[in-house]
Short mmCIF file of C-alpha atoms in Angstrom, two decimals:
data_model
loop_
_atom_site.label_atom_id
_atom_site.label_comp_id
_atom_site.label_asym_id
_atom_site.label_seq_id
_atom_site.Cartn_x
_atom_site.Cartn_y
_atom_site.Cartn_z
CA MET U 1 -18.12 22.79 -49.12
CA SER U 2 -20.54 20.37 -47.29
CA LEU U 3 -22.28 19.37 -44.21
CA VAL U 4 -19.55 17.99 -42.04
CA PHE U 5 -21.32 17.36 -38.78
CA ALA U 6 -24.77 16.55 -37.46
CA GLY U 7 -26.16 16.02 -33.95
CA VAL U 8 -28.99 16.58 -31.58
CA CYS U 9 -29.03 17.36 -27.79
CA SER U 10 -31.21 18.48 -24.96
CA HIS U 11 -31.45 22.13 -23.99
CA ALA U 12 -33.56 22.17 -20.92
CA PRO U 13 -32.48 25.31 -18.57
CA GLY U 14 -31.99 23.04 -15.54
CA ILE U 15 -29.07 21.31 -17.32
CA THR U 16 -26.96 24.37 -16.38
CA GLY U 17 -29.10 26.08 -13.92
CA ARG U 18 -29.97 23.27 -11.43
CA THR U 19 -26.85 21.25 -11.49
CA HIS U 20 -26.63 21.80 -7.73
CA MET U 21 -29.96 20.09 -7.23
CA ALA U 22 -28.87 16.83 -9.10
CA ASP U 23 -26.76 13.88 -8.47
CA ARG U 24 -23.20 14.56 -9.22
CA ALA U 25 -22.39 10.96 -10.55
CA VAL U 26 -25.11 11.33 -13.02
CA THR U 27 -24.40 14.78 -14.05
CA ASP U 28 -20.73 13.95 -14.61
CA GLU U 29 -21.69 11.29 -17.12
CA PHE U 30 -24.10 13.49 -18.79
CA TYR U 31 -21.76 16.30 -19.01
CA GLY U 32 -19.03 14.11 -20.24
CA ALA U 33 -21.14 12.79 -23.14
CA PHE U 34 -21.96 16.45 -23.99
CA ARG U 35 -18.24 17.30 -24.10
CA GLY U 36 -17.50 14.18 -26.24
CA MET U 37 -19.93 15.49 -28.76
CA ALA U 38 -18.12 18.94 -28.54
CA ASP U 39 -14.78 17.07 -29.24
CA ASP U 40 -16.33 15.53 -32.30
CA LEU U 41 -17.86 18.77 -33.53
CA ALA U 42 -14.37 20.33 -33.13
CA ALA U 43 -12.82 17.43 -35.05
CA ALA U 44 -15.00 18.11 -37.99
CA LYS U 45 -13.44 21.55 -38.28
CA PRO U 46 -16.56 23.40 -39.08
CA ASP U 47 -16.51 27.15 -40.33
CA ALA U 48 -19.98 27.59 -38.79
CA LEU U 49 -22.56 25.84 -36.57
CA ILE U 50 -26.29 26.04 -37.46
CA VAL U 51 -28.34 25.53 -34.22
CA VAL U 52 -31.87 24.35 -35.17
CA ALA U 53 -33.80 25.25 -32.12
CA ALA U 54 -37.21 25.37 -30.56
CA GLU U 55 -37.07 28.69 -28.87
CA HIS U 56 -39.77 29.76 -26.43
CA PHE U 57 -41.23 33.08 -27.16
CA ALA U 58 -37.76 34.92 -26.83
CA ASN U 59 -38.00 36.46 -30.20
CA PHE U 60 -40.99 35.02 -32.06
CA PHE U 61 -44.20 35.59 -30.44
CA MET U 62 -48.05 35.38 -31.33
CA ASN U 63 -47.88 38.76 -33.04
CA ASN U 64 -45.85 37.37 -35.90
CA MET U 65 -44.89 33.77 -35.58
CA PRO U 66 -43.05 32.22 -38.59
CA ALA U 67 -43.11 28.35 -39.14
CA PHE U 68 -39.22 28.56 -39.78
CA ALA U 69 -36.84 31.34 -39.23
CA MET U 70 -33.13 31.92 -39.53
CA GLY U 71 -30.77 34.54 -38.07
CA THR U 72 -29.00 36.67 -40.44
CA ALA U 73 -26.98 38.92 -38.00
CA GLU U 74 -23.29 39.49 -37.48
CA SER U 75 -23.61 38.64 -33.84
CA TYR U 76 -26.07 37.70 -31.16
CA GLU U 77 -26.56 38.07 -27.54
CA GLY U 78 -27.86 35.78 -24.84
CA PRO U 79 -29.04 34.49 -22.56
CA ILE U 80 -32.31 36.23 -22.27
CA GLU U 81 -32.92 34.63 -19.02
CA ASP U 82 -31.29 35.82 -15.62
CA PRO U 83 -27.91 34.59 -15.94
CA ARG U 84 -27.72 33.20 -12.42
CA TRP U 85 -30.88 31.27 -12.85
CA LEU U 86 -29.46 29.70 -16.04
CA GLY U 87 -26.10 29.28 -14.84
CA ILE U 88 -24.73 30.99 -18.04
CA ALA U 89 -23.03 34.32 -18.14
CA HIS U 90 -24.43 37.03 -20.55
CA THR U 91 -22.38 37.17 -23.67
CA THR U 92 -22.05 37.95 -27.31
CA ILE U 93 -21.91 35.01 -29.96
CA PRO U 94 -20.47 35.62 -33.31
CA GLY U 95 -22.68 35.05 -36.32
CA ASN U 96 -21.85 35.04 -40.15
CA ALA U 97 -24.33 37.27 -42.00
CA SER U 98 -23.00 36.55 -45.37
CA LEU U 99 -23.20 32.83 -44.98
CA SER U 100 -26.72 33.15 -43.49
CA LEU U 101 -27.98 35.02 -46.45
CA ARG U 102 -26.44 32.61 -48.91
CA LEU U 103 -28.08 29.66 -47.12
CA ALA U 104 -31.23 31.26 -46.88
CA CYS U 105 -31.47 32.15 -50.38
CA GLU U 106 -30.94 28.42 -51.55
CA MET U 107 -33.25 27.23 -48.89
CA MET U 108 -36.16 29.44 -49.92
CA GLN U 109 -36.22 27.69 -53.11
CA THR U 110 -38.23 25.02 -51.26
CA VAL U 111 -39.23 26.33 -47.93
CA ASP U 112 -40.55 29.74 -46.82
CA LEU U 113 -38.05 30.89 -44.40
CA ALA U 114 -38.38 33.91 -42.22
CA TYR U 115 -35.13 35.73 -41.36
CA ALA U 116 -34.19 38.14 -38.53
CA GLU U 117 -31.14 40.43 -38.13
CA GLU U 118 -32.08 40.79 -34.46
CA TRP U 119 -32.13 37.71 -32.37
CA LYS U 120 -31.66 36.97 -28.73
CA PHE U 121 -30.71 33.52 -27.58
CA ASP U 122 -32.61 31.85 -24.93
CA HIS U 123 -31.79 28.49 -23.19
CA GLY U 124 -32.73 26.60 -26.37
CA ILE U 125 -29.56 27.73 -27.84
CA MET U 126 -27.49 28.90 -24.92
CA VAL U 127 -27.44 25.60 -23.05
CA PRO U 128 -26.09 23.58 -25.78
CA LEU U 129 -23.55 26.28 -26.91
CA SER U 130 -22.24 26.16 -23.30
CA PHE U 131 -20.94 22.76 -23.80
CA LEU U 132 -20.33 22.65 -27.55
CA THR U 133 -18.60 25.95 -28.09
CA PRO U 134 -17.90 27.19 -24.33
CA ARG U 135 -15.51 29.86 -25.59
CA TYR U 136 -18.28 31.09 -28.12
CA ASP U 137 -15.41 31.33 -30.86
CA LEU U 138 -17.41 29.43 -33.56
CA PRO U 139 -19.96 31.53 -35.67
CA VAL U 140 -23.41 30.36 -35.03
CA ILE U 141 -26.33 30.74 -37.27
CA PRO U 142 -29.60 30.21 -35.26
CA MET U 143 -32.63 28.67 -36.79
CA ASN U 144 -36.15 28.26 -35.10
CA ILE U 145 -38.96 25.85 -35.95
CA ASN U 146 -42.34 26.84 -34.19
CA CYS U 147 -42.93 24.13 -31.51
CA GLN U 148 -44.49 26.67 -29.18
CA GLY U 149 -47.46 28.50 -30.52
CA PRO U 150 -50.16 26.21 -32.28
CA PRO U 151 -50.73 25.95 -35.09
CA LEU U 152 -47.41 24.36 -35.18
CA THR U 153 -45.06 23.76 -38.12
CA PRO U 154 -46.16 20.30 -39.45
CA LEU U 155 -43.67 17.49 -39.08
CA HIS U 156 -43.37 16.91 -42.79
CA ARG U 157 -42.33 20.49 -43.18
CA ALA U 158 -39.70 20.09 -40.55
CA TRP U 159 -38.46 17.36 -42.73
CA ALA U 160 -38.44 19.55 -45.89
CA LEU U 161 -36.57 22.24 -43.78
CA GLY U 162 -33.81 19.62 -43.10
CA GLU U 163 -33.63 18.77 -46.68
CA ALA U 164 -33.29 22.35 -47.76
CA LEU U 165 -30.57 22.92 -45.24
CA ARG U 166 -28.75 20.06 -46.47
CA ARG U 167 -28.92 21.16 -50.07
CA ALA U 168 -27.82 24.73 -49.16
CA ALA U 169 -25.05 23.49 -46.86
CA ASP U 170 -23.72 21.46 -49.73
CA LEU U 171 -23.50 24.43 -51.99
CA VAL U 172 -21.63 26.95 -50.08
CA PRO U 173 -17.77 26.63 -49.69
CA GLU U 174 -17.62 26.71 -45.83
CA ARG U 175 -17.74 23.55 -43.68
CA ILE U 176 -21.16 23.40 -42.05
CA ALA U 177 -22.16 21.75 -38.69
CA VAL U 178 -25.64 21.39 -37.66
CA VAL U 179 -27.20 20.54 -34.12
CA GLY U 180 -30.73 20.39 -33.33
CA THR U 181 -31.96 21.00 -29.73
CA GLY U 182 -34.83 20.18 -27.82
CA GLY U 183 -36.66 17.74 -25.59
CA ILE U 184 -38.33 14.54 -26.41
CA SER U 185 -41.11 13.81 -24.04
CA HIS U 186 -41.21 16.35 -21.26
CA TRP U 187 -43.77 18.68 -19.49
CA PRO U 188 -41.64 21.58 -18.74
CA ALA U 189 -42.59 24.95 -17.04
CA THR U 190 -45.53 23.24 -15.28
CA PRO U 191 -46.00 21.39 -11.82
CA ASP U 192 -45.39 18.41 -13.98
CA SER U 193 -41.77 19.29 -14.52
CA GLY U 194 -39.67 16.20 -14.19
CA LYS U 195 -42.17 13.93 -15.72
CA ILE U 196 -40.75 11.94 -18.64
CA ASN U 197 -42.18 9.06 -20.62
CA GLU U 198 -38.90 7.03 -21.18
CA PRO U 199 -40.51 4.19 -23.36
CA TRP U 200 -41.87 7.03 -25.81
CA ASP U 201 -38.49 8.69 -25.81
CA ARG U 202 -36.64 5.44 -26.56
CA GLU U 203 -39.01 4.60 -29.36
CA PHE U 204 -38.58 8.02 -30.92
CA LEU U 205 -34.89 7.62 -30.56
CA ARG U 206 -35.02 4.31 -32.27
CA ARG U 207 -36.90 5.81 -35.32
CA TRP U 208 -34.46 8.69 -35.31
CA GLN U 209 -31.29 6.51 -35.18
CA ILE U 210 -32.36 4.26 -38.03
CA ASN U 211 -33.76 7.49 -39.89
CA ASP U 212 -37.11 6.09 -40.60
CA ARG U 213 -38.82 9.05 -42.24
CA PRO U 214 -42.30 7.60 -42.39
CA ALA U 215 -42.21 6.48 -38.72
CA LEU U 216 -40.82 9.85 -37.61
CA LEU U 217 -43.55 11.74 -39.46
CA SER U 218 -46.28 9.52 -38.26
CA TYR U 219 -46.69 11.36 -34.84
CA THR U 220 -49.87 13.47 -34.48
CA ASP U 221 -49.84 16.61 -32.21
CA GLU U 222 -52.74 15.19 -30.32
CA ALA U 223 -51.15 11.90 -29.52
CA THR U 224 -47.71 13.64 -28.68
CA TYR U 225 -49.38 16.12 -26.41
CA ARG U 226 -51.13 13.30 -24.50
CA GLU U 227 -48.30 10.99 -24.34
CA ALA U 228 -45.15 13.35 -24.40
CA GLY U 229 -46.56 16.61 -23.25
CA GLN U 230 -46.33 20.06 -24.85
CA GLY U 231 -42.43 19.60 -24.70
CA GLY U 232 -42.76 16.80 -27.10
CA TYR U 233 -43.70 19.06 -30.00
CA GLU U 234 -39.95 19.82 -30.05
CA ILE U 235 -39.24 16.64 -31.84
CA ARG U 236 -39.42 18.78 -34.87
CA THR U 237 -35.83 19.90 -34.32
CA PHE U 238 -34.60 16.24 -34.15
CA ILE U 239 -36.66 15.36 -37.36
CA SER U 240 -35.03 18.30 -39.23
CA ILE U 241 -31.56 17.08 -38.39
CA ALA U 242 -32.29 13.31 -39.52
CA ALA U 243 -33.59 14.91 -42.99
CA ALA U 244 -30.43 17.23 -43.23
CA ALA U 245 -27.93 14.43 -42.30
CA GLN U 246 -29.57 11.65 -44.18
CA GLY U 247 -27.44 9.22 -42.28
CA ARG U 248 -27.65 6.88 -39.24
CA GLY U 249 -27.79 8.03 -35.72
CA ARG U 250 -25.67 7.13 -32.77
CA LEU U 251 -27.21 7.67 -29.38
CA ARG U 252 -24.21 8.62 -27.07
CA TYR U 253 -26.41 9.39 -23.92
CA TYR U 254 -29.90 9.02 -22.75
CA ARG U 255 -31.08 9.27 -19.29
CA PRO U 256 -34.13 10.82 -17.54
CA ILE U 257 -32.83 13.30 -15.16
CA PRO U 258 -36.13 14.64 -13.38
CA ILE U 259 -34.72 17.66 -11.86
CA PHE U 260 -33.53 18.70 -15.28
CA ALA U 261 -37.19 18.07 -16.50
CA VAL U 262 -36.15 15.90 -19.49
CA GLY U 263 -34.69 12.62 -20.72
CA CYS U 264 -31.23 14.14 -21.25
CA THR U 265 -30.14 13.16 -24.72
CA VAL U 266 -26.72 13.50 -26.64
CA ALA U 267 -26.67 11.92 -30.07
CA THR U 268 -24.82 12.41 -33.43
CA MET U 269 -25.57 11.26 -36.83
CA SER U 270 -23.38 10.25 -39.86
CA ILE U 271 -23.76 12.28 -43.01
CA GLY U 272 -25.34 10.12 -45.62
CA ASP U 273 -24.96 10.66 -49.48
CA MET R 1 -50.75 39.46 -20.26
CA GLN R 2 -48.67 37.19 -22.55
CA LYS R 3 -47.42 40.48 -24.38
CA PHE R 4 -46.23 41.93 -21.00
CA LEU R 5 -44.48 38.72 -20.08
CA PHE R 6 -42.84 38.51 -23.52
CA ASP R 7 -41.66 42.11 -23.21
CA ILE R 8 -40.38 41.90 -19.65
CA ASN R 9 -38.38 38.76 -20.44
CA ARG R 10 -36.42 40.06 -23.21
CA ASP R 11 -36.27 43.90 -22.96
CA ARG R 12 -34.00 45.33 -20.39
CA ASP R 13 -35.70 48.78 -20.50
CA VAL R 14 -39.08 47.15 -19.60
CA GLN R 15 -37.21 45.39 -16.69
CA ARG R 16 -36.04 48.58 -15.37
CA GLN R 17 -39.48 50.11 -15.68
CA PHE R 18 -41.07 47.19 -13.78
CA HIS R 19 -38.95 48.30 -10.77
CA ALA R 20 -39.22 52.10 -11.42
CA ASP R 21 -43.08 52.56 -12.18
CA LEU R 22 -45.07 49.44 -12.34
CA PRO R 23 -48.45 51.18 -12.74
CA GLU R 24 -47.17 53.23 -15.86
CA LEU R 25 -45.80 49.85 -17.27
CA LEU R 26 -48.91 47.88 -16.77
CA GLY R 27 -50.88 50.83 -18.34
CA ARG R 28 -49.34 49.91 -21.59
CA TYR R 29 -51.05 46.46 -21.94
CA ALA R 30 -54.62 45.34 -22.06
CA LEU R 31 -54.86 43.41 -18.89
CA SER R 32 -57.95 42.23 -17.08
CA GLU R 33 -58.48 43.34 -13.50
CA GLU R 34 -57.51 39.66 -12.33
CA GLU R 35 -54.37 39.75 -14.68
CA ARG R 36 -53.24 43.15 -13.15
CA ARG R 37 -53.62 41.88 -9.74
CA ALA R 38 -51.73 38.83 -10.37
CA VAL R 39 -48.78 40.84 -11.53
CA GLU R 40 -49.03 43.49 -8.86
CA THR R 41 -48.95 40.89 -6.13
CA ARG R 42 -46.15 38.71 -8.03
CA ASP R 43 -48.75 35.72 -7.97
CA ILE R 44 -47.28 33.28 -10.28
CA GLY R 45 -49.99 30.70 -9.33
CA LEU R 46 -52.75 32.88 -10.58
CA LEU R 47 -50.90 33.91 -13.67
CA TYR R 48 -50.35 30.10 -14.34
CA VAL R 49 -53.96 29.43 -13.86
CA LEU R 50 -54.95 32.31 -16.12
CA GLY R 51 -53.13 30.60 -19.02
CA ALA R 52 -49.73 32.45 -19.12
CA ASN R 53 -47.50 30.46 -21.51
CA GLY R 54 -45.42 28.21 -19.41
CA GLN R 55 -42.14 29.30 -20.91
CA LEU R 56 -42.99 32.92 -20.58
CA LEU R 57 -43.89 32.27 -16.93
CA MET R 58 -40.89 30.39 -16.08
CA HIS R 59 -38.57 33.02 -17.34
CA TYR R 60 -40.57 35.70 -15.44
CA ALA R 61 -40.37 33.77 -12.24
CA ALA R 62 -36.57 33.63 -12.86
CA PHE R 63 -36.64 37.36 -13.37
CA LEU R 64 -38.38 37.82 -9.94
CA GLY R 65 -35.70 35.77 -8.40
CA MET R 66 -37.93 32.82 -7.25
CA PRO R 67 -36.17 29.73 -6.39
CA TRP R 68 -36.96 26.68 -8.39
CA ALA R 69 -38.89 24.85 -5.59
CA ASP R 70 -40.91 27.96 -4.73
CA TYR R 71 -41.82 28.54 -8.39
CA ILE R 72 -43.16 24.97 -8.72
CA ALA R 73 -44.91 25.21 -5.35
CA ALA R 74 -46.55 28.43 -6.45
CA MET R 75 -48.01 26.91 -9.60
CA ARG R 76 -49.47 23.96 -7.38
CA ASN R 77 -50.87 26.51 -4.96
CA GLY R 78 -52.35 28.36 -7.95
CA ILE R 79 -54.32 25.40 -8.90
CA SER R 80 -55.23 24.56 -5.43
CA LYS R 81 -56.67 28.08 -4.89
CA HIS R 82 -58.03 29.01 -8.34
CA GLY R 83 -58.83 25.67 -10.18
CA PRO R 84 -57.44 24.10 -13.22
CA VAL R 85 -55.50 26.21 -15.88
CA ARG R 86 -57.99 28.08 -17.98
CA ALA R 87 -56.16 28.28 -21.25
CA GLY R 88 -53.28 27.14 -23.37
CA VAL R 89 -51.25 23.93 -23.49
CA TYR R 90 -49.42 24.13 -20.10
CA ALA R 91 -52.06 22.29 -18.11
CA MET R 92 -51.12 20.25 -14.86
CA THR R 93 -51.46 16.39 -15.30
CA THR R 94 -49.88 15.32 -11.98
CA ARG R 95 -51.58 15.39 -8.63
CA LEU R 96 -51.36 18.31 -6.34
CA ASP R 97 -49.56 16.23 -3.72
CA GLU R 98 -47.13 14.77 -6.28
CA LYS R 99 -43.45 15.89 -6.13
CA VAL R 100 -42.46 15.00 -9.55
CA ALA R 101 -38.87 15.78 -9.29
CA ASP R 102 -38.65 15.80 -5.55
CA VAL R 103 -39.70 19.45 -5.50
#
């Protein structure tokens, strides 16, 4: 039928794995914003949720790294991480192979999409799902943009991916929701974990909310690495959502939570014409 | 080294073999002497300095059951003992005595 919901959110493993190390009042507000996004997602009555993630060498590795990939399986499993460490039990998540293939066929008219019938979810997808579809009862279609192993997918190609996703979603009879997951500035998985460049994040989110394509695509990887860390490469997922939604963003929550290693973000975007 | 970490993080058979017969498992990978020693002694700090991808290393530390604060401390100790990160994009930019998120 069409794209019926678009949003972005953080996916850092600390969000579910290190709750006990964070301030309860802070996490209550953050988790509340996440649940608010889940309520809006449910209200949109989607038939499937596409998660555009920046996974972390869980499936795609330097032996064969696609710029873009889409899952085409009937079901997925996750998390790959130790469930106690992540705070999310191991589970099976339903997919929709037929829908994946129809979307992929259309998207491949303009972007070269890898596809995978085997895909294990890491925190990049599991953390958002644990809030958005905690009963794992909505079919999920995973997508990945290479934000991990340079040479990375160029930003303008992440935009092109979002445009292709929108075109494909509007052509299928199902109601499609799409959520991009990732960090803005952060230095995860290093001793710097917890370092966050809040002004950089707020400027990025300003550009994202007004859907300023030239400004969103003007970042260089060199400057992003310097100012926003290697985690900043994940802005690609947010950019693809702006391209897919073609609307205006609403920032529902942003706050640096150092023990979660990221400026925790929950935002939705209207669906433009 | 990266391939070993990739496999052990996602493959339960490899995880079982890690505990059952580590020498056999490590024999499957092209590891330098230093990389092999880092795995055998569970030296997260040395793996970090050698350029292990940060995400792979974080998940591996979780597999080993390391508490978060110990994992962060192990990376700082690795830098202190072996010098700066030698490869990749997961370099440390904070000071050795800086506790970024109070850990």
